Short mmCIF file of C-alpha atoms in Angstrom, two decimals:
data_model
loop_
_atom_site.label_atom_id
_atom_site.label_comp_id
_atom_site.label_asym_id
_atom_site.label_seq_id
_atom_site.Cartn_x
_atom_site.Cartn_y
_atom_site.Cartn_z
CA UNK A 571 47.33 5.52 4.71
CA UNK A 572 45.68 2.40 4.20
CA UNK A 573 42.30 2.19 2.09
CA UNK A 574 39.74 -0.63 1.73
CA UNK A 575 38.67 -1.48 -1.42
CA UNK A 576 36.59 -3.81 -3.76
CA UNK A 577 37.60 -3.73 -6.94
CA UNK A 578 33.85 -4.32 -9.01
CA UNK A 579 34.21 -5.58 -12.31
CA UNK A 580 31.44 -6.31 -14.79
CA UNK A 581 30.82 -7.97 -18.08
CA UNK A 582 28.62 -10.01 -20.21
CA UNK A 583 29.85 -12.53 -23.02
CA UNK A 584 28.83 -14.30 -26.11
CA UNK A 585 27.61 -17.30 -23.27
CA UNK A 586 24.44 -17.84 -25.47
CA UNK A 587 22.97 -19.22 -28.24
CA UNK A 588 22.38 -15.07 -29.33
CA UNK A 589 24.24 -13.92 -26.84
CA UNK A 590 25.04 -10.37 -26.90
CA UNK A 591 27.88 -8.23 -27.96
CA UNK A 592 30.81 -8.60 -25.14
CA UNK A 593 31.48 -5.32 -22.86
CA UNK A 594 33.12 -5.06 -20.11
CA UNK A 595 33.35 -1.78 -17.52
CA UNK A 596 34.93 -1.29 -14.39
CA UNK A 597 34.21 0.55 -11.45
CA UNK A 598 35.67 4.34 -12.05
CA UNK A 599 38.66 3.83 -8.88
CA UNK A 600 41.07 6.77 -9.13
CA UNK A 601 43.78 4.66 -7.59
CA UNK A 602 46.81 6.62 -6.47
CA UNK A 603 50.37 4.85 -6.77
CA UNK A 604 51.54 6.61 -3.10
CA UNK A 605 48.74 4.55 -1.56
CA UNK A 606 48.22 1.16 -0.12
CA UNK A 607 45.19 -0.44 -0.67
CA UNK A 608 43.65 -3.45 0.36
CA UNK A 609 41.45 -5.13 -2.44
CA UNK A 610 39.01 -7.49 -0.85
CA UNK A 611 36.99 -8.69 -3.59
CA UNK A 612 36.95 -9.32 -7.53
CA UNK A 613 33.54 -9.82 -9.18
CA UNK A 614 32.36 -10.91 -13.00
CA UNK A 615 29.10 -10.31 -13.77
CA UNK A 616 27.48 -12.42 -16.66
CA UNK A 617 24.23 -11.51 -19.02
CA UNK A 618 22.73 -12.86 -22.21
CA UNK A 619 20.26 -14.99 -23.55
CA UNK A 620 19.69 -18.16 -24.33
CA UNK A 621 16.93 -19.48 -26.78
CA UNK A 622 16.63 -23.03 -27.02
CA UNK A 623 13.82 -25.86 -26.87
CA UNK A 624 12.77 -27.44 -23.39
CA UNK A 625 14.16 -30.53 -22.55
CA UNK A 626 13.14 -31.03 -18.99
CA UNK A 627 11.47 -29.15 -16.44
CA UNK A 628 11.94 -29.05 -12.80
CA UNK A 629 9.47 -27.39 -11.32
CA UNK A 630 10.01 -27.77 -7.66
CA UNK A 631 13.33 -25.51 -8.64
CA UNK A 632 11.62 -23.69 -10.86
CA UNK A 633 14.56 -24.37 -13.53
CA UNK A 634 14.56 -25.96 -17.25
CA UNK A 635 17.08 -27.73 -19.10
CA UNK A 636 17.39 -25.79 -22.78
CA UNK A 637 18.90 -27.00 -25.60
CA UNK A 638 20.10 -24.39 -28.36
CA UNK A 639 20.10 -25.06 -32.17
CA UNK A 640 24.15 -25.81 -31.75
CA UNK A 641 23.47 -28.81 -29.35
CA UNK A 642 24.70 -26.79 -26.36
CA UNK A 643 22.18 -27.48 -22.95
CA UNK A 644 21.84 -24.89 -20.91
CA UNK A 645 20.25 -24.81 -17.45
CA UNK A 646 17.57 -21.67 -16.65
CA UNK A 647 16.29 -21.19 -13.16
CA UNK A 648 13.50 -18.48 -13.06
CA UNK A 649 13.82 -15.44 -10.75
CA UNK A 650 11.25 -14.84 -8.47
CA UNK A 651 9.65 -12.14 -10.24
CA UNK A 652 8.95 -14.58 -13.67
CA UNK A 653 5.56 -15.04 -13.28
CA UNK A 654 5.35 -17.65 -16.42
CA UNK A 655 7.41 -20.02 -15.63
CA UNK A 656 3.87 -22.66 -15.15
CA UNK A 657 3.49 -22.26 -18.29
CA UNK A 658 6.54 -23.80 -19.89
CA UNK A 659 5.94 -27.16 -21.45
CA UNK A 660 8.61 -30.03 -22.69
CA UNK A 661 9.49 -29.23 -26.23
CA UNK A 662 8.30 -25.22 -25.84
CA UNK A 663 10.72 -23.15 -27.51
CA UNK A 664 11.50 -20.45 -24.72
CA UNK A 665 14.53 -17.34 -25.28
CA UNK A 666 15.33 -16.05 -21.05
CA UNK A 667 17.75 -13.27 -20.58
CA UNK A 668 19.85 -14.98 -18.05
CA UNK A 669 21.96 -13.68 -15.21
CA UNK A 670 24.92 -14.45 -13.01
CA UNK A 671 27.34 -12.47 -10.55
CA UNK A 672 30.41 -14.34 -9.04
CA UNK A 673 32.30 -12.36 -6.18
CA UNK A 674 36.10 -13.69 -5.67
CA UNK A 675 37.11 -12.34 -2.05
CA UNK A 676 41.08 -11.67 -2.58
CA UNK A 677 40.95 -10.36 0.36
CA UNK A 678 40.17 -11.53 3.93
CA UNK A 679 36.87 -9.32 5.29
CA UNK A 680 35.03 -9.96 8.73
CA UNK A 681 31.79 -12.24 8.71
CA UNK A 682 29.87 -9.02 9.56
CA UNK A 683 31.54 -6.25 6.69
CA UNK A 684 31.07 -9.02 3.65
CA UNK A 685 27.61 -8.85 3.22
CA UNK A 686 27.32 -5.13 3.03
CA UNK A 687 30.18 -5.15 0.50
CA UNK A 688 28.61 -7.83 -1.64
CA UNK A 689 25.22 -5.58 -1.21
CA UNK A 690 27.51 -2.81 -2.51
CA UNK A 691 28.92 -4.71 -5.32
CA UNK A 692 25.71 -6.03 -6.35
CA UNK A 693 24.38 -2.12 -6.52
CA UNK A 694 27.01 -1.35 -8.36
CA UNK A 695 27.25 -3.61 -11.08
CA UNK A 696 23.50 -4.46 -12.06
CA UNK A 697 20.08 -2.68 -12.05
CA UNK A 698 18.19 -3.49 -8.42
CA UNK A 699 15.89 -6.04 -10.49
CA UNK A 700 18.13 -7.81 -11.61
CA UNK A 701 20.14 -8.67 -8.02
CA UNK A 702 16.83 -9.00 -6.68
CA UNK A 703 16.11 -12.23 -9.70
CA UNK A 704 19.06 -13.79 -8.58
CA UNK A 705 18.04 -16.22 -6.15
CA UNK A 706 20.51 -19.57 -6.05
CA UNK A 707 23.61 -18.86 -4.13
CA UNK A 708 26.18 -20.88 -3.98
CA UNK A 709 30.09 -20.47 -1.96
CA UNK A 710 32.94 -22.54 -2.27
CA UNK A 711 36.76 -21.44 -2.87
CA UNK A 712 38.04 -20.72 -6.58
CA UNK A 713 41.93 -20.32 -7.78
CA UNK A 714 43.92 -18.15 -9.30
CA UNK A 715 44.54 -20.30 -12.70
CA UNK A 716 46.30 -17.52 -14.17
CA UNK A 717 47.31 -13.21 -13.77
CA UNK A 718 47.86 -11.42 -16.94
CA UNK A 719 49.64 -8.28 -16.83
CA UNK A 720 49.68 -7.61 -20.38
CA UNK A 721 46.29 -7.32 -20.33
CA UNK A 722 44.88 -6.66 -16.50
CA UNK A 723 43.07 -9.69 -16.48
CA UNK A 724 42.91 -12.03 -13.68
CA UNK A 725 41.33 -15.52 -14.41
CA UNK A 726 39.57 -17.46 -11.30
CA UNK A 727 38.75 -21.15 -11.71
CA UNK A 728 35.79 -21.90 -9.94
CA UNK A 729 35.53 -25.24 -7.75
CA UNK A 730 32.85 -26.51 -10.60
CA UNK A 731 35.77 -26.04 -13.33
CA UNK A 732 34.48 -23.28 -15.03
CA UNK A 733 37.22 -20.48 -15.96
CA UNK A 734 35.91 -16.58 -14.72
CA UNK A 735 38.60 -14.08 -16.38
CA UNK A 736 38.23 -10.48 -14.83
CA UNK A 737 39.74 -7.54 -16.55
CA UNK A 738 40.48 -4.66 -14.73
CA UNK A 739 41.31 -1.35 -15.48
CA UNK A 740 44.40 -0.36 -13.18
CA UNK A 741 47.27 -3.11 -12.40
CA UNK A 742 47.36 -2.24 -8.98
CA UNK A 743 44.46 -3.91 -7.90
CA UNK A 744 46.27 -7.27 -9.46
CA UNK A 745 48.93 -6.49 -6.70
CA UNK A 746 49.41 -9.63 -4.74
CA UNK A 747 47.10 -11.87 -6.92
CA UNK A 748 49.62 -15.17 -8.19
CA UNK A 749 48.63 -18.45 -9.55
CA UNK A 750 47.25 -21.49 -7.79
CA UNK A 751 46.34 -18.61 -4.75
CA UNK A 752 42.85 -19.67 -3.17
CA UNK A 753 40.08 -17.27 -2.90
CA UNK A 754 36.83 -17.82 -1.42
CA UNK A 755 34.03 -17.24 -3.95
CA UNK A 756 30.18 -16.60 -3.89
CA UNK A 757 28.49 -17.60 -7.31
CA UNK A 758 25.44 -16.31 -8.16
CA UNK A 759 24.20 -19.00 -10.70
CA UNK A 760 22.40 -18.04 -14.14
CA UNK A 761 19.12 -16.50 -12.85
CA UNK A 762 16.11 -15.91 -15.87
CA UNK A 763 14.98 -12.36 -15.71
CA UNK A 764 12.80 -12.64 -18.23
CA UNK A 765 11.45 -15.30 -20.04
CA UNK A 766 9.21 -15.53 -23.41
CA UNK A 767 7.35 -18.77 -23.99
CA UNK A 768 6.80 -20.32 -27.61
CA UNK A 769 4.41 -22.83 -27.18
CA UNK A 770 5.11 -26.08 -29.36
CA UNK A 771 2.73 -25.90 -32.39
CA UNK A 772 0.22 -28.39 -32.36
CA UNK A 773 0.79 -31.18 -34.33
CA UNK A 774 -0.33 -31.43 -37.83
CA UNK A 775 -3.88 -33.27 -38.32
CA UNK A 776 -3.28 -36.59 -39.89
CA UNK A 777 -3.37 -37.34 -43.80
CA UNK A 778 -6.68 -38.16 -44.70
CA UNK A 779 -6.88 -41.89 -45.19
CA UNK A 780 -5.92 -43.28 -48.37
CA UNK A 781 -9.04 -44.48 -50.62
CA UNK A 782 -10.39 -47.80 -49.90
CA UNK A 783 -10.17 -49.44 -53.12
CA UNK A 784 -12.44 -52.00 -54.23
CA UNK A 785 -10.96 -54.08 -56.91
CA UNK A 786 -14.03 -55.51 -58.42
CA UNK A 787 -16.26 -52.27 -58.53
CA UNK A 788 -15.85 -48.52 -58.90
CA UNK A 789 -18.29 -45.45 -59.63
CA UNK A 790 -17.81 -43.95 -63.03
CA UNK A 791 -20.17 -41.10 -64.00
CA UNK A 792 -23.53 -42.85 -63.77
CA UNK A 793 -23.05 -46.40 -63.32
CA UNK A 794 -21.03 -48.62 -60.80
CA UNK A 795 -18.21 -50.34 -63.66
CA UNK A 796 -18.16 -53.91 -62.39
CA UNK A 797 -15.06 -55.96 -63.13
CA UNK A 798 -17.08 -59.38 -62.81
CA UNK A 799 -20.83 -61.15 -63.73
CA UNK A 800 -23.05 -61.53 -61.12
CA UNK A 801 -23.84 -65.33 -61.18
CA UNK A 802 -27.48 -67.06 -60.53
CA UNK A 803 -27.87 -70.85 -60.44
CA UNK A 804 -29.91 -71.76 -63.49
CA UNK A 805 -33.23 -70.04 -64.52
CA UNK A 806 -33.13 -68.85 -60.64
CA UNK A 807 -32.79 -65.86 -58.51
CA UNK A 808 -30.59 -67.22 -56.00
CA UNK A 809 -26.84 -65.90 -56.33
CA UNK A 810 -24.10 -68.00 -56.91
CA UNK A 811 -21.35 -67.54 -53.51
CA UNK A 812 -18.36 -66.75 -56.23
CA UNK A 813 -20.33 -63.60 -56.68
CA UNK A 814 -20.47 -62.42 -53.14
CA UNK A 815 -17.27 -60.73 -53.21
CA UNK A 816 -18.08 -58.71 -55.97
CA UNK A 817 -21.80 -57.49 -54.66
CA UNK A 818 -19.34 -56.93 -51.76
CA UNK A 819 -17.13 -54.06 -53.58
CA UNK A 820 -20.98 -52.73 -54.99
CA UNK A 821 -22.34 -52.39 -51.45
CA UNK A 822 -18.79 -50.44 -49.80
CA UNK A 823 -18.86 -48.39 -53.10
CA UNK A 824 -22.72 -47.49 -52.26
CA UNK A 825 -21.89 -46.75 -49.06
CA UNK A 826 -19.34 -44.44 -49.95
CA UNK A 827 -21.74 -42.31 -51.87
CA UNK A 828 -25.01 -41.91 -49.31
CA UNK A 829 -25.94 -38.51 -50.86
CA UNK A 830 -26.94 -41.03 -54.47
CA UNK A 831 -29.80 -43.61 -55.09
CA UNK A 832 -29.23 -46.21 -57.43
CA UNK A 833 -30.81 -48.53 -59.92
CA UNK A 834 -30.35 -52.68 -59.99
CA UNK A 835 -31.12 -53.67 -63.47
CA UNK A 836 -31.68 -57.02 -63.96
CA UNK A 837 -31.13 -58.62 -67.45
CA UNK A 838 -31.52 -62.23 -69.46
CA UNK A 839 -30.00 -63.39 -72.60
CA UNK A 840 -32.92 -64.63 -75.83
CA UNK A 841 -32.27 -67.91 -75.40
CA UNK A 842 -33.43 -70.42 -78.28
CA UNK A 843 -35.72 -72.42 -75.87
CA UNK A 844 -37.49 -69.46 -74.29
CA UNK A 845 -37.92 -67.71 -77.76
CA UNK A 846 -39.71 -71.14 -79.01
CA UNK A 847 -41.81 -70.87 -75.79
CA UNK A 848 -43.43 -67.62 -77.38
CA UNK A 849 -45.06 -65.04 -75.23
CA UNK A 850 -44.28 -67.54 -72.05
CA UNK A 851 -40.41 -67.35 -72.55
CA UNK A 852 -41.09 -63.87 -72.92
CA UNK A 853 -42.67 -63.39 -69.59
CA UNK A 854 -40.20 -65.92 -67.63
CA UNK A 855 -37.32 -64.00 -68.66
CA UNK A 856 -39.24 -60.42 -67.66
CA UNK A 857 -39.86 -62.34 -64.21
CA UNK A 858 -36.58 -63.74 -63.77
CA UNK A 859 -34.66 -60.40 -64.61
CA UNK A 860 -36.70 -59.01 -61.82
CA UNK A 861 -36.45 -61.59 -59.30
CA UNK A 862 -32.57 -61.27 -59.95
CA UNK A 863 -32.57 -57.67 -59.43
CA UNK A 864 -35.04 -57.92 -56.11
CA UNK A 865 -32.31 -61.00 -54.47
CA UNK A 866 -29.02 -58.33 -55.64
CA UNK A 867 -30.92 -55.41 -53.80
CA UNK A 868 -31.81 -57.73 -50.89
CA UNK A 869 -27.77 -58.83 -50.68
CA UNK A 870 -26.50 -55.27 -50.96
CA UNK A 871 -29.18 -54.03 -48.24
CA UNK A 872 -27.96 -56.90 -46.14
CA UNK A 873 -24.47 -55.54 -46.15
CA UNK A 874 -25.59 -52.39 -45.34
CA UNK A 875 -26.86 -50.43 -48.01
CA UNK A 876 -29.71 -48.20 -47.18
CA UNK A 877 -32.91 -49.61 -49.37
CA UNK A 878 -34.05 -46.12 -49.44
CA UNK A 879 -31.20 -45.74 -51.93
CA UNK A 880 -31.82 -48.30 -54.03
CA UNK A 881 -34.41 -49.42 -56.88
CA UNK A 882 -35.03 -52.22 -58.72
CA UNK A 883 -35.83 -53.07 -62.08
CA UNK A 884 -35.86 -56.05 -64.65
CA UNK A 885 -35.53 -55.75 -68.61
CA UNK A 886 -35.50 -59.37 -69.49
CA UNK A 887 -33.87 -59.61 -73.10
CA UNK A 888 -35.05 -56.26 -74.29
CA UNK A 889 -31.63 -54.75 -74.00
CA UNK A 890 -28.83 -56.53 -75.33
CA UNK A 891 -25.55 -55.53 -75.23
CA UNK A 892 -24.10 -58.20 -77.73
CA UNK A 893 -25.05 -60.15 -80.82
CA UNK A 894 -27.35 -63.24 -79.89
CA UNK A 895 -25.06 -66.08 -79.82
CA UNK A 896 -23.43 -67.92 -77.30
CA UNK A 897 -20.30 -65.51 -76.17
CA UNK A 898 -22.89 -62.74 -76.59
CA UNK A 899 -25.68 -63.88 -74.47
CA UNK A 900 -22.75 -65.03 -71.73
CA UNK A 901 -22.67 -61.23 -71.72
CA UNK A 902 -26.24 -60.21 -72.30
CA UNK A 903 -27.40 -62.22 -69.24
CA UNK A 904 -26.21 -59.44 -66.67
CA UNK A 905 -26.72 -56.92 -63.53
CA UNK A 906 -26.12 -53.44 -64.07
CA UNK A 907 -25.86 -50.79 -60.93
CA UNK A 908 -26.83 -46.72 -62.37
CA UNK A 909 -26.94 -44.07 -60.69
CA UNK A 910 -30.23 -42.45 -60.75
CA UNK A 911 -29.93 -39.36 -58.55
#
């Protein structure tokens, strides 16, 4: 008696970056020594899943290229039934349970029998879903690379190079099987059955800028500190140019701080010949300290300060800051900036 048969063979392996524990079943044959068989196909089924970032995306395939934490690329090509796949991005981290069946035919079956076998096979071996995800087919022939008796394992080597070992449970259905034999082969390639997306995080806002500093001028408390003397020409309001680049540093530092209003106060120094003018030295110096304070406010508007922010004020000599000599009235003759709300 001569029977026909397909010896099934399933398994999944450690393929992916957390791939699953290996197992491997065969199909339950009760193969009886006193009878001939002829064994027309061999099949290894693969499953597991690979997690990995997105390198590429073809979407006219409907496949990505993944690339696992150990370097390893792997290629995922979405059943039909993953209805995500759009929304994969470059440099998404996705994890797809992956799938693929090859069929070695050891034997020699007729163009019209094959495809019911491989229907049978493919019954047999996974869930319905799962043979109905697996979409790319591919045929070519395999070889034998090597039959090992010790442990009923027969090892195909696909025309792509890739090694497919089938273990089987009964020897007999190695009967026949030698190295460098050539088999025709279907291939089934890795088919995603599922897929979970993990979108790419936004990336972080950027570092809030870094202070502007102004060298000359900073706000401590109530008062801008200036580093520098505002310079007039002689008994004058008009300011000397050495001193724009400090007003400069005053206006950016005022600007800085809308929410405050500040104070210009303008001050002289008691020179000898306006104190021997009396009351009239007096008054010149009360005018001047003013007229100082008005051209600063004027500057510092003019570079953008908002004049509803700013008052103005003038002290003449009526508050010193240093005895009333020469290096002291070098510093009593002076602009001061305060905050007053």
């Amino acid at each position: 008696m001569r029977k026909l048969l397909c010896g099934l063979v399933t398994a999944a392996i450690a393929f992916s970056v957390r791939a699953q524990a290996p197992q491997a079943t065969t199909g339950e044959y009760q193969l009886d020594a006193k009878t001939k068989y002829n064994v027309l196909a061999l099949q290894r089924t693969e499953s597991g899943v690979v997690t990995g970032a997105v390198e590429s995306i073809d979407t006219a395939n409907r496949a990505a290229i993944v690339k696992g934490q150990s370097g390893t690329r792997y290629g995922v090509r979405a059943g039909k039934k993953i209805q995500n796949f759009e929304q994969i991005h470059v440099d998404d981290v996705i994890t797809a349970n992956y799938y693929r069946r090859a069929t070695f035919w050891v034997g020699k079956p007729s163009a019209t029998s094959k495809p019911k076998i491989v229907e049978a096979l493919v019954v047999g071996s996974q869930p319905k879903e799962l043979a109905d995800a697996a979409e790319v087919q591919a045929t070519g022939s395999a070889t034998v690379q090597s039959v090992d008796a010790a442990t009923n394992t027969v090892t195909f080597k696909g025309a792509e190079g890739r090694l497919y070992p089938v273990k089987v449970s009964n020897p007999l259905v190695l009967a026949g099987l030698s190295p460098g034999q050539t088999v025709d082969y279907d291939l089934v390639e890795a088919a995603a059955t599922d897929i979970q997306v993990f979108p790419k995080p936004p990336p972080p806002p950027p570092p809030p800028p870094p202070p502007v500093e102004h060298p000359r001028a900073k706000l401590v408390a109530k008062t801008i500190e200036i580093t520098e003397t505002v310079f007039f020409k002689t008994n004058d309001s008009v300011i000397e140019k050495k001193s724009y680049a400090l007003l400069d540093d005053v206006a950016a530092v005022m600007k800085e701080n809308p929410g405050k209003k500040f104070r210009v106060e303008g001050n002289t120094s008691k020179d000898p010949d306006s104190v021997k003018r009396g009351k009239a030295g007096y008054e010149f110096n009360m005018k001047l300290s003013q007229s100082r304070a008005d051209s600063v406010k004027k500057y510092l508007v003019d570079k953008g300060v908002d004049p509803a922010n700013l008052d103005t004020i003038g002290y003449g000599w009526n508050r010193p800051i240093a005895p009333n000599n020469k290096a002291g009235r070098a510093k009593n003759q002076r602009v001061d900036f305060v905050v007053i709300q």
